[in-house]
XYZ file of C-alpha atoms in Angstrom:
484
model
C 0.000 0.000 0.000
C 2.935 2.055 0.707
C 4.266 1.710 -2.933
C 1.225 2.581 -4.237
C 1.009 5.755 -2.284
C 4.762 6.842 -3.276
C 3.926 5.760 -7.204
C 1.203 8.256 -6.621
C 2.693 10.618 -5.467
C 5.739 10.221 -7.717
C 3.118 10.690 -10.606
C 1.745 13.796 -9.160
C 5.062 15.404 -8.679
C 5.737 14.205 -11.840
C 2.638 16.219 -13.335
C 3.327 19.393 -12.011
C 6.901 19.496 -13.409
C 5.386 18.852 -16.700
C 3.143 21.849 -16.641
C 6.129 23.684 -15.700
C 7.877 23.082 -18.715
C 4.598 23.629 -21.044
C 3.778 27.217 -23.274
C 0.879 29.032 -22.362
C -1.330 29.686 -25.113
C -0.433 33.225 -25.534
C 3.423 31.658 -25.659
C 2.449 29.302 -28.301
C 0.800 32.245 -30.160
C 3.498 34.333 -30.214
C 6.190 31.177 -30.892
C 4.774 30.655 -34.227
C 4.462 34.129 -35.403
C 7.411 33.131 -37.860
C 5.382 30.507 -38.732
C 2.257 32.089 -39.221
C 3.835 34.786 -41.254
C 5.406 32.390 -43.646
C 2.130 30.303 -44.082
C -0.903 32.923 -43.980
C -3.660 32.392 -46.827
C -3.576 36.311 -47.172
C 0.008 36.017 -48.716
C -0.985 33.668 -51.260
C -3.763 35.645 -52.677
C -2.163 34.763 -56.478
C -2.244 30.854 -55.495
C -5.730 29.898 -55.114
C -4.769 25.989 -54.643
C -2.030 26.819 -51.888
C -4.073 28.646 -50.158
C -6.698 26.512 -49.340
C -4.497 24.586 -48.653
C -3.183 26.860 -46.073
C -6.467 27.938 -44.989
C -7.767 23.917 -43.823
C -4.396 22.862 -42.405
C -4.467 25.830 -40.290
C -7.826 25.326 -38.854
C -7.042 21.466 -37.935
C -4.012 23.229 -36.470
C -5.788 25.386 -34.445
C -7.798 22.812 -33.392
C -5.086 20.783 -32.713
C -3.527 23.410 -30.434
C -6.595 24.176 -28.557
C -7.024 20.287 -27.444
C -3.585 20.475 -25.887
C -4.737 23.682 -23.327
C -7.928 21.432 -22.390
C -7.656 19.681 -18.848
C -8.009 16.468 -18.912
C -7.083 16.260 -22.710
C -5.592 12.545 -23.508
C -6.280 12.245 -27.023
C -2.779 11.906 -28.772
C -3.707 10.754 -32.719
C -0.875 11.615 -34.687
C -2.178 14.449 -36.967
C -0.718 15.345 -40.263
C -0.272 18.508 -41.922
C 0.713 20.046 -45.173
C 1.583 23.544 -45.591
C 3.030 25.779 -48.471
C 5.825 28.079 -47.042
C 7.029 31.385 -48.244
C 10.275 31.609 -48.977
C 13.043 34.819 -48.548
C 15.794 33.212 -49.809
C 17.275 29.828 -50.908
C 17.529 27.279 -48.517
C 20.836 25.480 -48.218
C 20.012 23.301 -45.580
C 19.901 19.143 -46.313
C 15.891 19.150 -45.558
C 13.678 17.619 -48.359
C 11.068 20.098 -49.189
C 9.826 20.457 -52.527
C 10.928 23.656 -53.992
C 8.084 25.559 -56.399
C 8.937 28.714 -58.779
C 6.810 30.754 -57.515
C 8.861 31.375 -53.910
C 7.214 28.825 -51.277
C 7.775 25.164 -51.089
C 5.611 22.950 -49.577
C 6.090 20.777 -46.408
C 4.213 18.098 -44.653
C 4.709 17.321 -40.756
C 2.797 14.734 -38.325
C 2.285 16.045 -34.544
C 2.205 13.774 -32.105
C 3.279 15.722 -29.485
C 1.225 16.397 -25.726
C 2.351 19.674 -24.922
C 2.496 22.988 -26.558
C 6.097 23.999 -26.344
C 6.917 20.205 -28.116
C 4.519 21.152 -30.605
C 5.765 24.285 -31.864
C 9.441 23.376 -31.571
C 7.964 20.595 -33.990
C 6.565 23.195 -36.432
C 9.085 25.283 -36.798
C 11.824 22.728 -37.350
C 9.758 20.589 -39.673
C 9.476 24.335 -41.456
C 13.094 25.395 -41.040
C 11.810 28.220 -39.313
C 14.373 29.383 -36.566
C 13.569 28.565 -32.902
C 15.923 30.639 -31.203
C 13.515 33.202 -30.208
C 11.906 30.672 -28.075
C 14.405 30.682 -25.485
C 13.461 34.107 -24.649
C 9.718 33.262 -23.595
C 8.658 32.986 -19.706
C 7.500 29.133 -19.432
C 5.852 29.629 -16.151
C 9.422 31.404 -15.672
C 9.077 30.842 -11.069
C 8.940 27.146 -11.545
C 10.792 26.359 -14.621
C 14.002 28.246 -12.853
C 13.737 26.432 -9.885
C 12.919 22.960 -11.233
C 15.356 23.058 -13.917
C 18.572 21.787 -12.185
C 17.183 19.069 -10.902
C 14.720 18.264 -13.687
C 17.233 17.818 -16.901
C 16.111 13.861 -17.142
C 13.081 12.492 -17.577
C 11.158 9.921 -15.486
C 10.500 6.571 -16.967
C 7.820 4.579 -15.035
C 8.458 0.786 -14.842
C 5.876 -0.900 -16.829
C 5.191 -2.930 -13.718
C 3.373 0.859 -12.489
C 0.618 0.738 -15.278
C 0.085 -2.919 -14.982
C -0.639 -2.287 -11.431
C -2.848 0.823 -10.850
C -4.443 0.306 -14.730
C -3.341 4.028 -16.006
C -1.992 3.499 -19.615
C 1.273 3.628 -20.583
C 1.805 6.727 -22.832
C 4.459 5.708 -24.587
C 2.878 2.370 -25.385
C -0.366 5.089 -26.496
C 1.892 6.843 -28.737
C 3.586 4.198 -30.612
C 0.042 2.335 -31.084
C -1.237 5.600 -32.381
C 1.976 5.801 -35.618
C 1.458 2.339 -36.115
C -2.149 2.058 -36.808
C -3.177 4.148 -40.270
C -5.864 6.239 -40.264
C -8.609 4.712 -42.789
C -11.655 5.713 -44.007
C -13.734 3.414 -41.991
C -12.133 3.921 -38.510
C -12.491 7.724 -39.151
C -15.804 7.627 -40.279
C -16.402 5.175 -36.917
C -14.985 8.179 -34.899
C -16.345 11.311 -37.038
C -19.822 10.320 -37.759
C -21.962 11.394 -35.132
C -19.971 14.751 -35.032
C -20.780 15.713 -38.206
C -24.014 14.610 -37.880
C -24.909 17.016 -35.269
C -23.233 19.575 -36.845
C -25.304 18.839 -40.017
C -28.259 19.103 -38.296
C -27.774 22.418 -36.771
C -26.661 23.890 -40.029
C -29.921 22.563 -41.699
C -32.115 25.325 -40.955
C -29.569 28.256 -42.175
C -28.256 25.987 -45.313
C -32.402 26.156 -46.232
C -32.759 29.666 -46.038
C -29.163 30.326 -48.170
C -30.622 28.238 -50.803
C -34.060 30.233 -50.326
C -32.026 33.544 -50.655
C -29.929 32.622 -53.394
C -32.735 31.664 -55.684
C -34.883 35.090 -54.147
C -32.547 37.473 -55.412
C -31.153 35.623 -58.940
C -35.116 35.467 -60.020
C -35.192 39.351 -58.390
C -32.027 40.559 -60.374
C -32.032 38.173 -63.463
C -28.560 36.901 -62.004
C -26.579 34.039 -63.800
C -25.384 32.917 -60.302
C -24.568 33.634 -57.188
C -20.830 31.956 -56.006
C -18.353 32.175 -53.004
C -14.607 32.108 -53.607
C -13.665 30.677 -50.524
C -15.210 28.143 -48.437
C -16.993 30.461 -46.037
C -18.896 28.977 -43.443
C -23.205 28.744 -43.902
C -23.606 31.850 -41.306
C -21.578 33.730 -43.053
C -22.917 33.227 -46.465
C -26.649 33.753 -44.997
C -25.382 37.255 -43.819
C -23.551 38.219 -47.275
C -26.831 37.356 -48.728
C -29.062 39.343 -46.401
C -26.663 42.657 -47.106
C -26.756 42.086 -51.057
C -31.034 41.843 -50.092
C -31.377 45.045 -48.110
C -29.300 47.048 -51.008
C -31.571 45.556 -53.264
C -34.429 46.830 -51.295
C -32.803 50.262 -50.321
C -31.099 51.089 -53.830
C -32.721 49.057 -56.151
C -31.957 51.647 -59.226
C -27.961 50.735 -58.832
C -28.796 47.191 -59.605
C -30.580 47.640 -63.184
C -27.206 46.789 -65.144
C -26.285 43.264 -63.620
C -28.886 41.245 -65.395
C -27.448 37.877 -66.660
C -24.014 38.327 -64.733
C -22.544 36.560 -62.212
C -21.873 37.763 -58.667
C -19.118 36.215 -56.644
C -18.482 37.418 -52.972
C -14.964 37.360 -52.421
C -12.190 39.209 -50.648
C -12.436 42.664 -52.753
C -14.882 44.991 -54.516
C -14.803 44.696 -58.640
C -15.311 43.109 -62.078
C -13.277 40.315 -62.103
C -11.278 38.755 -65.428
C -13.832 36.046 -65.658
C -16.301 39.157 -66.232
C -17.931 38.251 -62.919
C -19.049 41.443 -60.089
C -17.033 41.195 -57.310
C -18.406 42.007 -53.846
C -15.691 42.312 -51.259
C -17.183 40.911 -48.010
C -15.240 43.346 -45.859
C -17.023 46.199 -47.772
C -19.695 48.120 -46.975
C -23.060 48.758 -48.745
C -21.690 52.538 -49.666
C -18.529 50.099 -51.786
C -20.503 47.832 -53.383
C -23.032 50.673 -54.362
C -20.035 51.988 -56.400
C -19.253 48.507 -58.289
C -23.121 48.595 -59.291
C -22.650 52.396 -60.484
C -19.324 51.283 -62.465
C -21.153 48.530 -64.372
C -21.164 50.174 -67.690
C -17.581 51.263 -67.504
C -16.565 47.686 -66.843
C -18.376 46.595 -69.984
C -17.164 49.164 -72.365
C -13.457 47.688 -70.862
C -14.763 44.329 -71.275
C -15.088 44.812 -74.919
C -11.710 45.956 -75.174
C -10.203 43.377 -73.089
C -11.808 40.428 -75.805
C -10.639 42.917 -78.572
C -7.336 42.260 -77.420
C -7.621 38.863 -76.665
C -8.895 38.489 -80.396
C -5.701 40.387 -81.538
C -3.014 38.100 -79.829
C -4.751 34.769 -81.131
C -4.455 36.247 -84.806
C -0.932 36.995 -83.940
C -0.776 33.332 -82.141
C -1.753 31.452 -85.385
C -5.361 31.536 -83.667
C -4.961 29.570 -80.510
C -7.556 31.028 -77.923
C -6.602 33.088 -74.820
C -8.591 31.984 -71.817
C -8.845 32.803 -68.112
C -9.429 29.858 -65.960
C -10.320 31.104 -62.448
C -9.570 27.380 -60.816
C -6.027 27.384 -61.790
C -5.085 31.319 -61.758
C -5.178 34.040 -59.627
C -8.350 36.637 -59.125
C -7.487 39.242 -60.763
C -9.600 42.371 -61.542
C -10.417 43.556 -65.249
C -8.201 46.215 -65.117
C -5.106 44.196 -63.929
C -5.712 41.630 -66.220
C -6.325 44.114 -69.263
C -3.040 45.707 -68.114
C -1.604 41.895 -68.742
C -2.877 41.097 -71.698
C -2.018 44.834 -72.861
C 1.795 44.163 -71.973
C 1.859 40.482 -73.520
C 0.158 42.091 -77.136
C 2.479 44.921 -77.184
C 5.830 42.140 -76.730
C 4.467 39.694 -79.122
C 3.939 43.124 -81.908
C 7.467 44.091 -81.196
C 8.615 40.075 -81.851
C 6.642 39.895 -85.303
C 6.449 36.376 -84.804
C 5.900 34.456 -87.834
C 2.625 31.886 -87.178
C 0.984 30.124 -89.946
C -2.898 31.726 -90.166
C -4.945 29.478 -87.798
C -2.485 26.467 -87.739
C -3.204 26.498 -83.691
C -7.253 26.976 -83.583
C -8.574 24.665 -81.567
C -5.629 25.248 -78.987
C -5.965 27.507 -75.874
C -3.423 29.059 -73.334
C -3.632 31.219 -70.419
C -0.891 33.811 -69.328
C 1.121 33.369 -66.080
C 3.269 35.913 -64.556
C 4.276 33.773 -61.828
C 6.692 31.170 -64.564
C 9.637 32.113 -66.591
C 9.323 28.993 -68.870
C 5.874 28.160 -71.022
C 4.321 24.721 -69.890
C 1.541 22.680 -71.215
C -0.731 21.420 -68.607
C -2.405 17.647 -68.273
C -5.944 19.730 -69.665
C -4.662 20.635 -73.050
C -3.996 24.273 -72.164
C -0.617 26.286 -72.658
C 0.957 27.795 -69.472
C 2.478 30.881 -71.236
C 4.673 33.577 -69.169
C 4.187 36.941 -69.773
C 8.054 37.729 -69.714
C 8.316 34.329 -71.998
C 11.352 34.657 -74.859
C 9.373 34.796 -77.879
C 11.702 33.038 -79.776
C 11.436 30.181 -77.639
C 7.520 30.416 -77.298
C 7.138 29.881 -80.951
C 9.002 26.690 -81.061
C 7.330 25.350 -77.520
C 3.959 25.783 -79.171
C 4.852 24.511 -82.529
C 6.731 21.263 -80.813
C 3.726 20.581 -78.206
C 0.718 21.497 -80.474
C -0.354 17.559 -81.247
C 0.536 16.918 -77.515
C -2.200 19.698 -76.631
C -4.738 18.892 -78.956
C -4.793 15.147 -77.676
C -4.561 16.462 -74.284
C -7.852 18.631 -74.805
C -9.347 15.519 -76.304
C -8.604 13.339 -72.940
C -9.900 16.129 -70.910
C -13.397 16.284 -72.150
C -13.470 12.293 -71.885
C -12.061 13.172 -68.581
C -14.823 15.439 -67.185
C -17.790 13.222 -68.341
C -16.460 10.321 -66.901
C -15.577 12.265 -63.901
C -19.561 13.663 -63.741
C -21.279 10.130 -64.284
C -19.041 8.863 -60.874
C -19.582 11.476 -59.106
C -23.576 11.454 -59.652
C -23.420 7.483 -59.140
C -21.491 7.573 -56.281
C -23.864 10.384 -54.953
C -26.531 8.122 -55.918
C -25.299 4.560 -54.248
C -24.285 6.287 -51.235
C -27.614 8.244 -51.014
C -25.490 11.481 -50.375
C -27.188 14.726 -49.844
C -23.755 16.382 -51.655
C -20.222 15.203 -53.272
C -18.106 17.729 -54.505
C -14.066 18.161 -54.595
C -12.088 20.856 -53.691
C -10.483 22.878 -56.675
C -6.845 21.490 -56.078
C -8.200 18.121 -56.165
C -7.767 17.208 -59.862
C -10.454 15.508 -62.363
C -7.961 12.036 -62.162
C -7.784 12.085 -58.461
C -11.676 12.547 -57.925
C -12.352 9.807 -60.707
C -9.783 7.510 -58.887
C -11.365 8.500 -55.626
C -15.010 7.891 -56.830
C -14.008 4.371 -58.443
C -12.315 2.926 -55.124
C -15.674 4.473 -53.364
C -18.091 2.430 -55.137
C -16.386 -0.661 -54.208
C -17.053 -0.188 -50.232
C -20.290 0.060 -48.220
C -21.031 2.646 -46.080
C -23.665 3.007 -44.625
C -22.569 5.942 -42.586
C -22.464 8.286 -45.589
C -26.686 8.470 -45.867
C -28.315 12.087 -45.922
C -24.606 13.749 -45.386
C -22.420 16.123 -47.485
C -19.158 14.867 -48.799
C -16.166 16.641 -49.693
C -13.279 15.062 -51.699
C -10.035 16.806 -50.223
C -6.371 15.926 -49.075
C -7.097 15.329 -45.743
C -9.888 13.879 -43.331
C -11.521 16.601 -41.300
C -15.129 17.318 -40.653
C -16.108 20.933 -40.984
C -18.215 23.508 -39.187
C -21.065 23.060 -40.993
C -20.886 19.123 -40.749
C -19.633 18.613 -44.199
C -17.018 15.626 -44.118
C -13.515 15.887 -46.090
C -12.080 12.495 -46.816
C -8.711 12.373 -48.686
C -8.832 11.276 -52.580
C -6.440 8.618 -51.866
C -7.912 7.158 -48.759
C -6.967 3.863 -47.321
């Protein structure tokens, strides 16, 4: 009895010393400002794909970091983590990140850690993010300086302790936890009634978004009504009800967006896709102005396809497009300014095309590469600062590639719909959709593996094809496209 007593009190000692070597919260915070900074979504406004990818692994991040400052929290799953990180100069260090041209690289990290100073020393080394500045933070400063010399080891209980008072052995926990894989149906086992209830609660506000949507398209003869980001349902209810009472306050501003498309999204505008822009931080007095601007965008409009028109004649007629999925959101006027650049560099070239020996072909411009590209779609990647010397011979040399490519991508997206709306079907799914940097050959791969399992758990519930399992305010699930 004795023993026990001493183990007991050897594990309570052994407790508080812990807690005296663990960040506060407002630590951790200001630990990973480095971090942070390098990672934000609001830095990759140009790179729609990395930053959502940004944007979901910091929220299971967050959430990650707020389990660890419950009491009581024992819940240790490994979690992994992908992250694009911004650059300021080349790295010369042996680490195996994957280097992009466009200044960030991306990096992927597990945490399995149970304390917040562990965890963001594990951050910022898996980044390559310096950690010095961490020395200079008070962890619970009294007891840290007065435990340290005597608390440089750490205690290892004899397994003999957890066989006898029945607490588990966290060590034996942890190593459990890498070994076993997260799969689909062990997450969906633990996720299920989570998103259920969160499903459920949405249900009321997804009803009236759908009821306000439709309202104001019939109202204003609107094409559609999109979100650029993946705002949650509240918010999208409340962007709805401000576009509603400017409708019902200024209704004369509103006469010129008949048959256009109006996407809420992080700034006020036309976009290059020709869509209105509302910027959600705005207020009604902003977006009054876009509506006032409406025929002014249109007159530019006409200019911009003018010019379009002009480089494809110059291109041997291969079309210039803007595809919003794969580039960034640019206004009319900065893309016009683009396109104005890329016309007057090709005029100055006099590049020497055969009349349309490329229609049929498309290509977008990039100012993010230095070297044209031809992507898995059938579309050219083309530079704006591209040689056009060496342009002319990249699109003569890839233009059978491009057209066969173009022919596998419209094969592509059928077969691509008909899974989707089967698997939708056989799984009785309320919604499946991807994310936009999950590609047409990942969700058809995804989709076929699907239909081969039951799962039963999937009735009634919204599904989101993504790189990572998480379940999301709303209730919507994410499941990775290459699940095991």
């Amino acid at each position: 009895f004795c023993y026990f007593i001493r183990l007991c009190l050897e594990k309570i000692l052994l407790q508080c010393i812990l807690q005296s070597r663990t960040l506060s919260g407002a630590d951790a915070i200001n630990a990973l400002r480095p971090f942070y900074f390098a990672v934000h979504p609001d830095f990759f406004g140009q790179h729609p794909k990395e930053r959502e990818v940004n944007e979901n692994s910091l929220k299971r991040l967050n959430g990650y970091l707020e389990n660890l400052q419950k009491p009581g929290f024992r819940s240790f799953k490994p979690t992994q983590l992908t992250f694009y990180v911004r650059e300021r100069e080349q790295n010369s260090s042996n680490v195996q990140d994957s280097f992009s041209a466009s200044g960030f690289r991306a990096v992927s990290f597990t945490l399995h850690t149970r304390d917040l100073l562990s965890t963001v020393l594990d951050i910022l080394n898996s980044c390559s993010l310096s950690t010095e500045h961490i020395q200079s933070l008070k962890v619970n400063s009294q007891h840290h300086e007065e435990a340290k010399s005597s608390v440089n080891r750490p205690i290892k209980w004899d397994k003999t302790y957890y066989s006898f008072t029945g607490f588990k052995d966290p060590e034996e926990e942890l190593s459990q936890a890498q070994r076993v894989e997260t799969t689909l149906i062990s997450w969906l086992d633990d996720n299920e009634a989570s998103a259920v209830k969160k499903l459920k609660k949405s249900l009321p506000l997804r009803r009236e978004v759908e009821h306000l949507k439709f309202k104001l398209s019939h109202e204003l003869q609107l094409s559609d009504i999109r979100w650029q980001r993946s705002w949650g349902i509240a918010h999208r209810c409340s962007q709805l009800h401000s576009l509603g009472r400017l409708v019902q306050q200024r209704p004369e501003v509103l006469k010129d967006v008949k048959g256009h498309t109006v996407v809420f999204t992080d700034r006020s505008g036309m976009s290059a896709a020709g869509h209105i822009m509302l910027g959600t931080m705005d207020v009604h007095h902003h977006w009054t102005k876009i509506f006032e601007r409406l025929p002014s965008y249109y007159r530019l409009q006409k200019r911009l396809l003018f010019l379009e028109e002009r480089i494809s004649q110059l291109l041997g007629g291969i079309q210039v497009i803007y595809i919003e999925e794969l580039q960034p959101l640019l206004t009319l006027e900065e893309y016009y300014k683009t396109l104005d650049s890329f016309y007057n560099k090709l005029c100055d070239s006099r590049l020497l095309f055969h009349p349309h020996s490329l229609r049929g072909l498309q290509m977008i411009l990039d100012s993010d590469r230095y070297a044209p590209s031809l992507h898995e779609f059938g579309h050219f990647r083309i530079p704006t600062v591209c040689d056009p010397a060496a342009l002319q011979w990249f699109i003569v040399a890839k233009a059978q590639e491009a057209r066969e490519n173009l022919k596998r991508k419209e094969e592509m997206m059928i077969t691509e719909k008909e899974l989707i709306d089967t698997s939708a079907e056989k799984f009785s799914l309320d919604r499946l959709y991807k994310e936009p940097s999950v590609s047409s050959a990942q969700m058809i791969d995804c989709c076929k593996r699907l239909l081969e399992e039951s799962l039963p758990y999937l009735q009634g519930m919204h599904l989101c094809i993504s790189h990572f399992y998480s379940v999301l305010q709303d209730g919507d699930l994410c499941i990775p496209w290459n699940w095991k």
